[in-house]
Amino acid sequence: AAGVIQSPRHLIKEKRETATLKCYPIPRHDTVYWYQQGPGQDPQFLISFYEKMQSDKGSIPDRFSAQQFSDYHSELNMSSLELGDSALYFCASSLGVTVINNEQFFGPGTRLTVL
Amino acid sequence: GDSVTQMEGPVTLSEEAFLTINCTYTATGYPSLFWYVQYPGEGLQLLLKATKADDKGSNKGFEATYRKETTSFHLEKGSVQVSDSAVYFCASLNTGGFKTIFGAGTRLFVKA
């Protein structure tokens, strides 16, 4: 079965650079979620989109922005990178938010290292 | 707000020992509950889930029962293996919710 695809899987950037992470949800899933997992930490919710509109916002820095496109893929844009942004970034997708038990399916993550 | 609390690790067991990792939740409404496993350097894998009270999720010898009266979802396995060494996350998701709430994770080490 198709899973959530994230690219790139690994990314190395310098401080103050920008980065773009991409997420391709499971076919027919219309909702995507972004999570950040720092070293030794639990995943923290950043932001989500339903039908191309932002649906919820968590602890996402102002330096980050995201959007969902017409084909439902999503991109997380990160600017003015800081050392503390080094983390594993997960994308998850689900089928709608009104469906009972709308389980989120997680991608493999993008590991971002800021030097 | 919603939250998930799980027992702190690390937990160190010998092979074939019994495993329990405690998890309790607070939520408005009736969330679905999950256990995820994360192996070193890898992503999150869904281990098992339960969507309503008294449901039992099970997979690969692991079990957890959704206990509404105690707001708990403890993870158990009767006989652990070295290959079970990983970090285990308990999580909740409210119906119609937009985010999964994770516990802090419990690292399990299994010795041969």
PDB file of N, CA, C and O in Angstrom, chain B residues 1 9 13 26 44 57 64 67 71 77 82-83 87 89 98 108:
ATOM      1  N   GLY B   1      -5.882  21.406  28.295  1.00  0.00           N
ATOM      2  CA  GLY B   1      -5.904  20.754  26.993  1.00  0.00           C
ATOM      3  C   GLY B   1      -5.597  19.278  27.122  1.00  0.00           C
ATOM      4  O   GLY B   1      -5.274  18.765  28.195  1.00  0.00           O
ATOM      5  N   GLY B   9      11.506   6.434  31.160  1.00  0.00           N
ATOM      6  CA  GLY B   9      12.479   5.370  30.956  1.00  0.00           C
ATOM      7  C   GLY B   9      13.844   5.828  31.427  1.00  0.00           C
ATOM      8  O   GLY B   9      13.955   6.829  32.118  1.00  0.00           O
ATOM      9  N   LEU B  13      15.203  -4.583  30.494  1.00  0.00           N
ATOM     10  CA  LEU B  13      14.692  -5.918  30.804  1.00  0.00           C
ATOM     11  C   LEU B  13      15.586  -6.977  30.183  1.00  0.00           C
ATOM     12  O   LEU B  13      16.277  -6.713  29.188  1.00  0.00           O
ATOM     13  N   THR B  26      -5.470  12.554  29.295  1.00  0.00           N
ATOM     14  CA  THR B  26      -6.578  13.462  29.601  1.00  0.00           C
ATOM     15  C   THR B  26      -7.072  14.008  28.280  1.00  0.00           C
ATOM     16  O   THR B  26      -6.276  14.349  27.395  1.00  0.00           O
ATOM     17  N   LEU B  44       8.422   6.957  12.838  1.00  0.00           N
ATOM     18  CA  LEU B  44       7.402   6.405  13.719  1.00  0.00           C
ATOM     19  C   LEU B  44       6.639   5.293  13.009  1.00  0.00           C
ATOM     20  O   LEU B  44       6.194   5.468  11.883  1.00  0.00           O
ATOM     21  N   GLY B  57      -6.135  -3.266  21.498  1.00  0.00           N
ATOM     22  CA  GLY B  57      -5.281  -3.287  20.326  1.00  0.00           C
ATOM     23  C   GLY B  57      -4.174  -4.307  20.534  1.00  0.00           C
ATOM     24  O   GLY B  57      -3.683  -4.474  21.653  1.00  0.00           O
ATOM     25  N   ALA B  64      -2.683  -3.591  24.313  1.00  0.00           N
ATOM     26  CA  ALA B  64      -3.061  -2.473  25.171  1.00  0.00           C
ATOM     27  C   ALA B  64      -4.579  -2.371  25.142  1.00  0.00           C
ATOM     28  O   ALA B  64      -5.189  -2.519  24.081  1.00  0.00           O
ATOM     29  N   ARG B  67      -8.941   1.821  28.623  1.00  0.00           N
ATOM     30  CA  ARG B  67      -9.700   1.826  29.883  1.00  0.00           C
ATOM     31  C   ARG B  67     -10.196   3.232  30.148  1.00  0.00           C
ATOM     32  O   ARG B  67      -9.445   4.104  30.583  1.00  0.00           O
ATOM     33  N   THR B  71      -8.760   6.101  32.493  1.00  0.00           N
ATOM     34  CA  THR B  71      -8.119   6.889  31.415  1.00  0.00           C
ATOM     35  C   THR B  71      -6.707   6.374  31.143  1.00  0.00           C
ATOM     36  O   THR B  71      -5.724   7.133  31.164  1.00  0.00           O
ATOM     37  N   LYS B  77       3.615  -6.742  27.010  1.00  0.00           N
ATOM     38  CA  LYS B  77       4.068  -7.861  26.184  1.00  0.00           C
ATOM     39  C   LYS B  77       4.562  -8.946  27.119  1.00  0.00           C
ATOM     40  O   LYS B  77       5.318  -8.658  28.055  1.00  0.00           O
ATOM     41  N   VAL B  82      15.217  -9.068  22.196  1.00  0.00           N
ATOM     42  CA  VAL B  82      16.223  -8.021  21.996  1.00  0.00           C
ATOM     43  C   VAL B  82      15.778  -7.054  20.899  1.00  0.00           C
ATOM     44  O   VAL B  82      15.983  -5.842  20.988  1.00  0.00           O
ATOM     45  N   SER B  83      15.121  -7.579  19.884  1.00  0.00           N
ATOM     46  CA  SER B  83      14.679  -6.758  18.751  1.00  0.00           C
ATOM     47  C   SER B  83      13.568  -5.779  19.129  1.00  0.00           C
ATOM     48  O   SER B  83      13.216  -4.911  18.318  1.00  0.00           O
ATOM     49  N   VAL B  87      12.163   3.054  21.209  1.00  0.00           N
ATOM     50  CA  VAL B  87      11.417   4.031  22.006  1.00  0.00           C
ATOM     51  C   VAL B  87       9.932   3.870  21.674  1.00  0.00           C
ATOM     52  O   VAL B  87       9.558   3.780  20.507  1.00  0.00           O
ATOM     53  N   PHE B  89       6.054   5.360  22.073  1.00  0.00           N
ATOM     54  CA  PHE B  89       5.276   6.562  22.327  1.00  0.00           C
ATOM     55  C   PHE B  89       3.798   6.208  22.427  1.00  0.00           C
ATOM     56  O   PHE B  89       3.242   5.574  21.528  1.00  0.00           O
ATOM     57  N   PHE B  98      -7.090  17.760  14.961  1.00  0.00           N
ATOM     58  CA  PHE B  98      -6.107  18.016  13.925  1.00  0.00           C
ATOM     59  C   PHE B  98      -4.697  17.652  14.356  1.00  0.00           C
ATOM     60  O   PHE B  98      -3.772  17.828  13.591  1.00  0.00           O
ATOM     61  N   LEU B 108      13.129   1.499  25.735  1.00  0.00           N
ATOM     62  CA  LEU B 108      13.220   0.126  26.218  1.00  0.00           C
ATOM     63  C   LEU B 108      14.517  -0.504  25.727  1.00  0.00           C
ATOM     64  O   LEU B 108      14.813  -0.471  24.532  1.00  0.00           O
TER      65      LEU B 108
END
